[in-house]
Each structure stands twice: as structure tokens, then as C-alpha cells.
């Protein structure tokens, strides 16, 4: 879950963005609350007398997913170089290809001019991450 692309001579890592464990669990708590409410609303709408089971089901579904993926997701890291943004699984985006930088929950979304989208998930300070990437883009780097 870390960048594996080798840097060519002269390219330097200027910042690294690590997934934050607290942000991971906070996001999943919000998702669980929404799933619990949705489950209860659906059961109420169809007339089920055991509406509370929707909360149990929503919580269980999100909890299983959260615990199953936690070990991989919290090891995620993106590296910002003076030329590119490098991510897990061979992701690499030249700074000049980035059209938009947005926030979404605790994540920062990168959108390229061709429409490719990448998420820097579970950032402790998503606004600082976004600002750092935008400064690198504006800095005239390649």
C-alpha cells in the first residue's frame, strides 16, 4: 500500500501522505451510523415490526468490512515529488496532469485532465494535504 515506482535521477520526494488510523475509524463510525439508520428506515417502510434489527444489520455489515480492511487501509501512503504524485499499486500522476483537487470526507480526491480519479484516503488533515498538493502544482513543477 505504498508507492513502488522508482524515482529517476533528480526527482525528490517533498512530502508523504499517510493514512491515519483515527480518521479510518471515524469515517467508519459515520458510515455505520448511516447504515444503521437506513436499515431501520427500510424495515419501517416495509412494515417490519422488528425495526431495531436494521440497526444491528447495518452496524454488523460496516464493522465486518472495517475490521477486515483495516490492516491494509491504514498502511496506505502517497508520495508527492517535485514532478509527480505517487500512490499505491503503481499509481503515478504528473503534477501537470492534475485538473482538480477536492476533499471528500477525510479523503483528498485528485482528478486528472483525462478524468482519472485517485483518492488519498483517511487523511488526518485533509485540508493541509489538499493545500500541499495545490502548492506543488502551482509551483511550476513538471
GROMACS .gro file of N, CA and C in nm:
model
  426
    1UNK      N    1   0.081  -0.120   0.000
    1UNK     CA    2   0.000   0.000   0.000
    1UNK      C    3   0.086   0.127   0.000
    2UNK      N    4   0.208   0.113  -0.048
    2UNK     CA    5   0.297   0.228  -0.059
    2UNK      C    6   0.345   0.238  -0.203
    3UNK      N    7   0.393   0.354  -0.244
    3UNK     CA    8   0.444   0.370  -0.381
    3UNK      C    9   0.561   0.275  -0.408
    4UNK      N   10   0.560   0.216  -0.527
    4UNK     CA   11   0.666   0.122  -0.564
    4UNK      C   12   0.743   0.168  -0.687
    5UNK      N   13   0.709   0.282  -0.740
    5UNK     CA   14   0.773   0.332  -0.861
    5UNK      C   15   0.907   0.397  -0.824
    6UNK      N   16   1.010   0.359  -0.897
    6UNK     CA   17   1.143   0.415  -0.872
    6UNK      C   18   1.148   0.559  -0.922
    7UNK      N   19   1.223   0.640  -0.851
    7UNK     CA   20   1.239   0.780  -0.891
    7UNK      C   21   1.357   0.792  -0.987
    8UNK      N   22   1.339   0.867  -1.096
    8UNK     CA   23   1.452   0.890  -1.186
    8UNK      C   24   1.551   0.986  -1.120
    9UNK      N   25   1.672   0.993  -1.171
    9UNK     CA   26   1.771   1.084  -1.113
    9UNK      C   27   1.718   1.228  -1.109
   10UNK      N   28   1.737   1.292  -0.997
   10UNK     CA   29   1.696   1.432  -0.982
   10UNK      C   30   1.557   1.453  -0.925
   11UNK      N   31   1.472   1.352  -0.930
   11UNK     CA   32   1.337   1.367  -0.873
   11UNK      C   33   1.345   1.342  -0.722
   12UNK      N   34   1.277   1.428  -0.645
   12UNK     CA   35   1.284   1.419  -0.500
   12UNK      C   36   1.145   1.414  -0.439
   13UNK      N   37   1.130   1.333  -0.335
   13UNK     CA   38   1.005   1.330  -0.259
   13UNK      C   39   1.004   1.452  -0.169
   14UNK      N   40   0.897   1.533  -0.180
   14UNK     CA   41   0.890   1.655  -0.100
   14UNK      C   42   0.786   1.644   0.013
   15UNK      N   43   0.699   1.544   0.005
   15UNK     CA   44   0.600   1.521   0.112
   15UNK      C   45   0.544   1.380   0.098
   16UNK      N   46   0.508   1.321   0.210
   16UNK     CA   47   0.441   1.191   0.211
   16UNK      C   48   0.310   1.206   0.288
   17UNK      N   49   0.207   1.142   0.237
   17UNK     CA   50   0.076   1.148   0.299
   17UNK      C   51   0.036   1.007   0.341
   18UNK      N   52   0.031   0.986   0.471
   18UNK     CA   53  -0.001   0.855   0.527
   18UNK      C   54  -0.147   0.850   0.569
   19UNK      N   55  -0.207   0.732   0.555
   19UNK     CA   56  -0.343   0.713   0.606
   19UNK      C   57  -0.338   0.721   0.758
   20UNK      N   58  -0.441   0.780   0.817
   20UNK     CA   59  -0.448   0.798   0.962
   20UNK      C   60  -0.549   0.701   1.021
   21UNK      N   61  -0.504   0.627   1.120
   21UNK     CA   62  -0.590   0.524   1.182
   21UNK      C   63  -0.714   0.586   1.247
   22UNK      N   64  -0.700   0.699   1.313
   22UNK     CA   65  -0.815   0.764   1.376
   22UNK      C   66  -0.916   0.809   1.271
   23UNK      N   67  -0.869   0.863   1.159
   23UNK     CA   68  -0.959   0.904   1.051
   23UNK      C   69  -1.031   0.783   0.993
   24UNK      N   70  -0.961   0.671   0.981
   24UNK     CA   71  -1.021   0.548   0.929
   24UNK      C   72  -1.140   0.507   1.017
   25UNK      N   73  -1.118   0.500   1.148
   25UNK     CA   74  -1.224   0.455   1.238
   25UNK      C   75  -1.336   0.558   1.249
   26UNK      N   76  -1.302   0.686   1.245
   26UNK     CA   77  -1.404   0.791   1.249
   26UNK      C   78  -1.495   0.783   1.126
   27UNK      N   79  -1.434   0.767   1.008
   27UNK     CA   80  -1.514   0.754   0.886
   27UNK      C   81  -1.606   0.634   0.893
   28UNK      N   82  -1.555   0.523   0.943
   28UNK     CA   83  -1.638   0.402   0.950
   28UNK      C   84  -1.748   0.414   1.056
   29UNK      N   85  -1.724   0.492   1.160
   29UNK     CA   86  -1.831   0.516   1.258
   29UNK      C   87  -1.946   0.593   1.192
   30UNK      N   88  -1.913   0.693   1.110
   30UNK     CA   89  -2.017   0.769   1.039
   30UNK      C   90  -2.090   0.680   0.938
   31UNK      N   91  -2.015   0.597   0.867
   31UNK     CA   92  -2.078   0.506   0.770
   31UNK      C   93  -2.171   0.408   0.842
   32UNK      N   94  -2.126   0.358   0.957
   32UNK     CA   95  -2.209   0.265   1.034
   32UNK      C   96  -2.338   0.333   1.082
   33UNK      N   97  -2.327   0.456   1.128
   33UNK     CA   98  -2.447   0.528   1.173
   33UNK      C   99  -2.546   0.544   1.058
   34UNK      N  100  -2.495   0.578   0.940
   34UNK     CA  101  -2.582   0.593   0.824
   34UNK      C  102  -2.644   0.459   0.784
   35UNK      N  103  -2.566   0.352   0.788
   35UNK     CA  104  -2.617   0.219   0.752
   35UNK      C  105  -2.722   0.174   0.852
   36UNK      N  106  -2.701   0.204   0.978
   36UNK     CA  107  -2.799   0.166   1.080
   36UNK      C  108  -2.931   0.240   1.058
   37UNK      N  109  -2.921   0.370   1.032
   37UNK     CA  110  -3.043   0.449   1.009
   37UNK      C  111  -3.114   0.401   0.883
   38UNK      N  112  -3.040   0.375   0.778
   38UNK     CA  113  -3.101   0.329   0.652
   38UNK      C  114  -3.168   0.193   0.670
   39UNK      N  115  -3.100   0.104   0.741
   39UNK     CA  116  -3.159  -0.028   0.765
   39UNK      C  117  -3.288  -0.019   0.842
   40UNK      N  118  -3.291   0.064   0.943
   40UNK     CA  119  -3.412   0.081   1.022
   40UNK      C  120  -3.522   0.147   0.939
   41UNK      N  121  -3.488   0.246   0.859
   41UNK     CA  122  -3.587   0.315   0.776
   41UNK      C  123  -3.650   0.220   0.675
   42UNK      N  124  -3.567   0.135   0.616
   42UNK     CA  125  -3.619   0.040   0.516
   42UNK      C  126  -3.715  -0.059   0.582
   43UNK      N  127  -3.675  -0.112   0.697
   43UNK     CA  128  -3.763  -0.208   0.766
   43UNK      C  129  -3.893  -0.141   0.811
   44UNK      N  130  -3.885  -0.016   0.857
   44UNK     CA  131  -4.005   0.057   0.896
   44UNK      C  132  -4.096   0.078   0.775
   45UNK      N  133  -4.035   0.115   0.661
   45UNK     CA  134  -4.113   0.143   0.540
   45UNK      C  135  -4.186   0.021   0.487
   46UNK      N  136  -4.127  -0.096   0.504
   46UNK     CA  137  -4.193  -0.218   0.454
   46UNK      C  138  -4.283  -0.281   0.561
   47UNK      N  139  -4.293  -0.216   0.677
   47UNK     CA  140  -4.386  -0.262   0.779
   47UNK      C  141  -4.333  -0.373   0.869
   48UNK      N  142  -4.205  -0.393   0.875
   48UNK     CA  143  -4.148  -0.495   0.962
   48UNK      C  144  -4.160  -0.450   1.107
   49UNK      N  145  -4.212  -0.534   1.196
   49UNK     CA  146  -4.229  -0.494   1.336
   49UNK      C  147  -4.096  -0.493   1.413
   50UNK      N  148  -3.991  -0.545   1.356
   50UNK     CA  149  -3.861  -0.553   1.425
   50UNK      C  150  -3.761  -0.455   1.362
   51UNK      N  151  -3.799  -0.329   1.367
   51UNK     CA  152  -3.720  -0.224   1.304
   51UNK      C  153  -3.578  -0.219   1.359
   52UNK      N  154  -3.560  -0.250   1.486
   52UNK     CA  155  -3.428  -0.244   1.551
   52UNK      C  156  -3.327  -0.336   1.484
   53UNK      N  157  -3.373  -0.440   1.415
   53UNK     CA  158  -3.277  -0.531   1.351
   53UNK      C  159  -3.204  -0.464   1.234
   54UNK      N  160  -3.262  -0.359   1.181
   54UNK     CA  161  -3.193  -0.284   1.076
   54UNK      C  162  -3.066  -0.219   1.129
   55UNK      N  163  -3.072  -0.170   1.253
   55UNK     CA  164  -2.954  -0.110   1.315
   55UNK      C  165  -2.847  -0.216   1.338
   56UNK      N  166  -2.886  -0.332   1.383
   56UNK     CA  167  -2.790  -0.440   1.407
   56UNK      C  168  -2.726  -0.483   1.275
   57UNK      N  169  -2.806  -0.498   1.173
   57UNK     CA  170  -2.754  -0.539   1.042
   57UNK      C  171  -2.661  -0.436   0.980
   58UNK      N  172  -2.699  -0.308   0.989
   58UNK     CA  173  -2.614  -0.202   0.935
   58UNK      C  174  -2.481  -0.194   1.006
   59UNK      N  175  -2.485  -0.202   1.139
   59UNK     CA  176  -2.362  -0.199   1.217
   59UNK      C  177  -2.275  -0.320   1.187
   60UNK      N  178  -2.334  -0.436   1.181
   60UNK     CA  179  -2.257  -0.558   1.155
   60UNK      C  180  -2.189  -0.554   1.018
   61UNK      N  181  -2.262  -0.509   0.917
   61UNK     CA  182  -2.205  -0.505   0.782
   61UNK      C  183  -2.085  -0.412   0.775
   62UNK      N  184  -2.097  -0.293   0.833
   62UNK     CA  185  -1.987  -0.197   0.828
   62UNK      C  186  -1.872  -0.243   0.917
   63UNK      N  187  -1.902  -0.299   1.033
   63UNK     CA  188  -1.797  -0.344   1.125
   63UNK      C  189  -1.713  -0.456   1.063
   64UNK      N  190  -1.778  -0.551   0.999
   64UNK     CA  191  -1.703  -0.662   0.935
   64UNK      C  192  -1.611  -0.607   0.828
   65UNK      N  193  -1.661  -0.518   0.747
   65UNK     CA  194  -1.578  -0.459   0.642
   65UNK      C  195  -1.462  -0.379   0.703
   66UNK      N  196  -1.492  -0.298   0.803
   66UNK     CA  197  -1.390  -0.212   0.864
   66UNK      C  198  -1.278  -0.295   0.925
   67UNK      N  199  -1.311  -0.398   1.001
   67UNK     CA  200  -1.207  -0.480   1.064
   67UNK      C  201  -1.130  -0.562   0.961
   68UNK      N  202  -1.198  -0.607   0.857
   68UNK     CA  203  -1.132  -0.688   0.754
   68UNK      C  204  -1.029  -0.606   0.675
   69UNK      N  205  -1.062  -0.482   0.643
   69UNK     CA  206  -0.975  -0.400   0.558
   69UNK      C  207  -0.878  -0.310   0.635
   70UNK      N  208  -0.895  -0.298   0.765
   70UNK     CA  209  -0.816  -0.202   0.842
   70UNK      C  210  -0.666  -0.219   0.825
   71UNK      N  211  -0.616  -0.341   0.830
   71UNK     CA  212  -0.471  -0.361   0.824
   71UNK      C  213  -0.411  -0.312   0.693
   72UNK      N  214  -0.484  -0.321   0.584
   72UNK     CA  215  -0.433  -0.270   0.456
   72UNK      C  216  -0.454  -0.120   0.441
   73UNK      N  217  -0.572  -0.074   0.474
   73UNK     CA  218  -0.608   0.066   0.450
   73UNK      C  219  -0.524   0.163   0.532
   74UNK      N  220  -0.490   0.130   0.655
   74UNK     CA  221  -0.415   0.225   0.738
   74UNK      C  222  -0.266   0.225   0.705
   75UNK      N  223  -0.222   0.137   0.617
   75UNK     CA  224  -0.082   0.138   0.572
   75UNK      C  225  -0.065   0.218   0.443
   76UNK      N  226  -0.172   0.274   0.391
   76UNK     CA  227  -0.166   0.347   0.265
   76UNK      C  228  -0.077   0.471   0.276
   77UNK      N  229  -0.002   0.495   0.170
   77UNK     CA  230   0.084   0.614   0.165
   77UNK      C  231   0.094   0.663   0.022
   78UNK      N  232   0.092   0.795   0.006
   78UNK     CA  233   0.116   0.862  -0.121
   78UNK      C  234   0.237   0.951  -0.104
   79UNK      N  235   0.321   0.957  -0.205
   79UNK     CA  236   0.439   1.044  -0.202
   79UNK      C  237   0.423   1.153  -0.308
   80UNK      N  238   0.448   1.276  -0.267
   80UNK     CA  239   0.447   1.390  -0.357
   80UNK      C  240   0.593   1.423  -0.390
   81UNK      N  241   0.626   1.418  -0.517
   81UNK     CA  242   0.760   1.455  -0.559
   81UNK      C  243   0.755   1.593  -0.623
   82UNK      N  244   0.867   1.641  -0.667
   82UNK     CA  245   0.869   1.769  -0.735
   82UNK      C  246   0.811   1.760  -0.876
   83UNK      N  247   0.774   1.638  -0.919
   83UNK     CA  248   0.719   1.618  -1.053
   83UNK      C  249   0.587   1.543  -1.057
   84UNK      N  250   0.567   1.453  -0.960
   84UNK     CA  251   0.451   1.362  -0.966
   84UNK      C  252   0.392   1.336  -0.828
   85UNK      N  253   0.275   1.276  -0.829
   85UNK     CA  254   0.212   1.222  -0.709
   85UNK      C  255   0.211   1.071  -0.728
   86UNK      N  256   0.276   0.999  -0.638
   86UNK     CA  257   0.291   0.854  -0.650
   86UNK      C  258   0.210   0.785  -0.542
   87UNK      N  259   0.134   0.683  -0.584
   87UNK     CA  260   0.049   0.614  -0.489
   87UNK      C  261   0.069   0.465  -0.490
   88UNK      N  262  -0.011   0.396  -0.410
   88UNK     CA  263  -0.003   0.250  -0.403
   88UNK      C  264  -0.038   0.184  -0.536
   89UNK      N  265   0.008   0.063  -0.553
   89UNK     CA  266  -0.024  -0.019  -0.669
   89UNK      C  267   0.014   0.047  -0.801
   90UNK      N  268   0.129   0.114  -0.803
   90UNK     CA  269   0.182   0.171  -0.926
   90UNK      C  270   0.115   0.297  -0.976
   91UNK      N  271   0.033   0.360  -0.894
   91UNK     CA  272  -0.032   0.483  -0.939
   91UNK      C  273   0.071   0.596  -0.946
   92UNK      N  274   0.067   0.670  -1.055
   92UNK     CA  275   0.156   0.785  -1.073
   92UNK      C  276   0.085   0.889  -1.158
   93UNK      N  277   0.081   1.011  -1.108
   93UNK     CA  278   0.016   1.120  -1.180
   93UNK      C  279   0.114   1.238  -1.185
   94UNK      N  280   0.147   1.281  -1.306
   94UNK     CA  281   0.231   1.401  -1.319
   94UNK      C  282   0.153   1.520  -1.267
   95UNK      N  283   0.220   1.611  -1.201
   95UNK     CA  284   0.152   1.728  -1.143
   95UNK      C  285   0.079   1.809  -1.249
   96UNK      N  286   0.137   1.818  -1.368
   96UNK     CA  287   0.073   1.892  -1.476
   96UNK      C  288  -0.053   1.828  -1.529
   97UNK      N  289  -0.077   1.701  -1.496
   97UNK     CA  290  -0.197   1.630  -1.540
   97UNK      C  291  -0.313   1.649  -1.444
   98UNK      N  292  -0.289   1.706  -1.327
   98UNK     CA  293  -0.394   1.720  -1.226
   98UNK      C  294  -0.480   1.842  -1.259
   99UNK      N  295  -0.609   1.816  -1.279
   99UNK     CA  296  -0.704   1.923  -1.312
   99UNK      C  297  -0.771   1.979  -1.188
  100UNK      N  298  -0.805   1.891  -1.092
  100UNK     CA  299  -0.877   1.933  -0.972
  100UNK      C  300  -0.826   1.857  -0.852
  101UNK      N  301  -0.830   1.924  -0.738
  101UNK     CA  302  -0.800   1.861  -0.609
  101UNK      C  303  -0.919   1.895  -0.519
  102UNK      N  304  -0.987   1.790  -0.471
  102UNK     CA  305  -1.108   1.810  -0.390
  102UNK      C  306  -1.095   1.733  -0.259
  103UNK      N  307  -1.181   1.767  -0.164
  103UNK     CA  308  -1.190   1.688  -0.041
  103UNK      C  309  -1.322   1.613  -0.042
  104UNK      N  310  -1.319   1.498   0.021
  104UNK     CA  311  -1.438   1.413   0.030
  104UNK      C  312  -1.425   1.335   0.160
  105UNK      N  313  -1.499   1.377   0.263
  105UNK     CA  314  -1.481   1.316   0.394
  105UNK      C  315  -1.339   1.343   0.442
  106UNK      N  316  -1.269   1.239   0.482
  106UNK     CA  317  -1.130   1.256   0.525
  106UNK      C  318  -1.033   1.232   0.410
  107UNK      N  319  -1.085   1.216   0.290
  107UNK     CA  320  -1.001   1.187   0.173
  107UNK      C  321  -0.978   1.312   0.089
  108UNK      N  322  -0.873   1.304   0.008
  108UNK     CA  323  -0.845   1.407  -0.091
  108UNK      C  324  -0.854   1.339  -0.226
  109UNK      N  325  -0.936   1.393  -0.315
  109UNK     CA  326  -0.954   1.335  -0.448
  109UNK      C  327  -0.874   1.416  -0.549
  110UNK      N  328  -0.800   1.344  -0.631
  110UNK     CA  329  -0.724   1.402  -0.741
  110UNK      C  330  -0.796   1.364  -0.870
  111UNK      N  331  -0.826   1.463  -0.954
  111UNK     CA  332  -0.891   1.438  -1.082
  111UNK      C  333  -0.796   1.489  -1.191
  112UNK      N  334  -0.766   1.403  -1.287
  112UNK     CA  335  -0.675   1.442  -1.395
  112UNK      C  336  -0.754   1.506  -1.510
  113UNK      N  337  -0.682   1.565  -1.603
  113UNK     CA  338  -0.746   1.626  -1.720
  113UNK      C  339  -0.819   1.522  -1.804
  114UNK      N  340  -0.775   1.395  -1.798
  114UNK     CA  341  -0.840   1.289  -1.875
  114UNK      C  342  -0.956   1.225  -1.798
  115UNK      N  343  -0.979   1.271  -1.674
  115UNK     CA  344  -1.091   1.220  -1.596
  115UNK      C  345  -1.057   1.110  -1.499
  116UNK      N  346  -0.931   1.067  -1.493
  116UNK     CA  347  -0.893   0.965  -1.395
  116UNK      C  348  -0.905   1.025  -1.255
  117UNK      N  349  -0.948   0.943  -1.160
  117UNK     CA  350  -0.965   0.989  -1.023
  117UNK      C  351  -0.887   0.900  -0.928
  118UNK      N  352  -0.824   0.963  -0.830
  118UNK     CA  353  -0.746   0.891  -0.730
  118UNK      C  354  -0.782   0.948  -0.593
  119UNK      N  355  -0.787   0.861  -0.491
  119UNK     CA  356  -0.820   0.904  -0.356
  119UNK      C  357  -0.702   0.882  -0.262
  120UNK      N  358  -0.664   0.986  -0.193
  120UNK     CA  359  -0.570   0.976  -0.082
  120UNK      C  360  -0.659   0.961   0.040
  121UNK      N  361  -0.683   0.838   0.083
  121UNK     CA  362  -0.785   0.810   0.183
  121UNK      C  363  -0.734   0.832   0.326
  122UNK      N  364  -0.829   0.862   0.413
  122UNK     CA  365  -0.810   0.869   0.558
  122UNK      C  366  -0.696   0.962   0.599
  123UNK      N  367  -0.702   1.084   0.552
  123UNK     CA  368  -0.602   1.185   0.587
  123UNK      C  369  -0.637   1.249   0.722
  124UNK      N  370  -0.538   1.262   0.808
  124UNK     CA  371  -0.561   1.324   0.939
  124UNK      C  372  -0.603   1.470   0.922
  125UNK      N  373  -0.543   1.539   0.826
  125UNK     CA  374  -0.578   1.679   0.799
  125UNK      C  375  -0.594   1.694   0.647
  126UNK      N  376  -0.711   1.663   0.600
  126UNK     CA  377  -0.736   1.662   0.456
  126UNK      C  378  -0.710   1.798   0.392
  127UNK      N  379  -0.741   1.907   0.464
  127UNK     CA  380  -0.723   2.041   0.409
  127UNK      C  381  -0.574   2.072   0.390
  128UNK      N  382  -0.492   2.029   0.484
  128UNK     CA  383  -0.347   2.051   0.471
  128UNK      C  384  -0.291   1.968   0.356
  129UNK      N  385  -0.340   1.846   0.339
  129UNK     CA  386  -0.296   1.761   0.228
  129UNK      C  387  -0.333   1.826   0.095
  130UNK      N  388  -0.455   1.871   0.085
  130UNK     CA  389  -0.502   1.938  -0.037
  130UNK      C  390  -0.418   2.061  -0.067
  131UNK      N  391  -0.395   2.143   0.035
  131UNK     CA  392  -0.317   2.266   0.016
  131UNK      C  393  -0.174   2.234  -0.028
  132UNK      N  394  -0.114   2.131   0.028
  132UNK     CA  395   0.024   2.096  -0.007
  132UNK      C  396   0.033   2.051  -0.153
  133UNK      N  397  -0.063   1.974  -0.197
  133UNK     CA  398  -0.065   1.930  -0.337
  133UNK      C  399  -0.088   2.049  -0.430
  134UNK      N  400  -0.180   2.136  -0.394
  134UNK     CA  401  -0.207   2.254  -0.476
  134UNK      C  402  -0.085   2.345  -0.485
  135UNK      N  403  -0.011   2.359  -0.374
  135UNK     CA  404   0.112   2.441  -0.378
  135UNK      C  405   0.214   2.380  -0.472
  136UNK      N  406   0.227   2.248  -0.471
  136UNK     CA  407   0.322   2.182  -0.561
  136UNK      C  408   0.281   2.203  -0.707
  137UNK      N  409   0.152   2.194  -0.735
  137UNK     CA  410   0.104   2.215  -0.871
  137UNK      C  411   0.131   2.359  -0.914
  138UNK      N  412   0.101   2.454  -0.829
  138UNK     CA  413   0.118   2.596  -0.862
  138UNK      C  414   0.265   2.637  -0.867
  139UNK      N  415   0.351   2.557  -0.807
  139UNK     CA  416   0.492   2.591  -0.801
  139UNK      C  417   0.566   2.577  -0.932
  140UNK      N  418   0.496   2.541  -1.037
  140UNK     CA  419   0.560   2.530  -1.167
  140UNK      C  420   0.641   2.403  -1.184
  141UNK      N  421   0.613   2.301  -1.103
  141UNK     CA  422   0.684   2.175  -1.118
  141UNK      C  423   0.631   2.101  -1.239
  142UNK      N  424   0.713   2.015  -1.288
  142UNK     CA  425   0.677   1.943  -1.410
  142UNK      C  426   0.571   1.842  -1.388
   0.00000   0.00000   0.00000
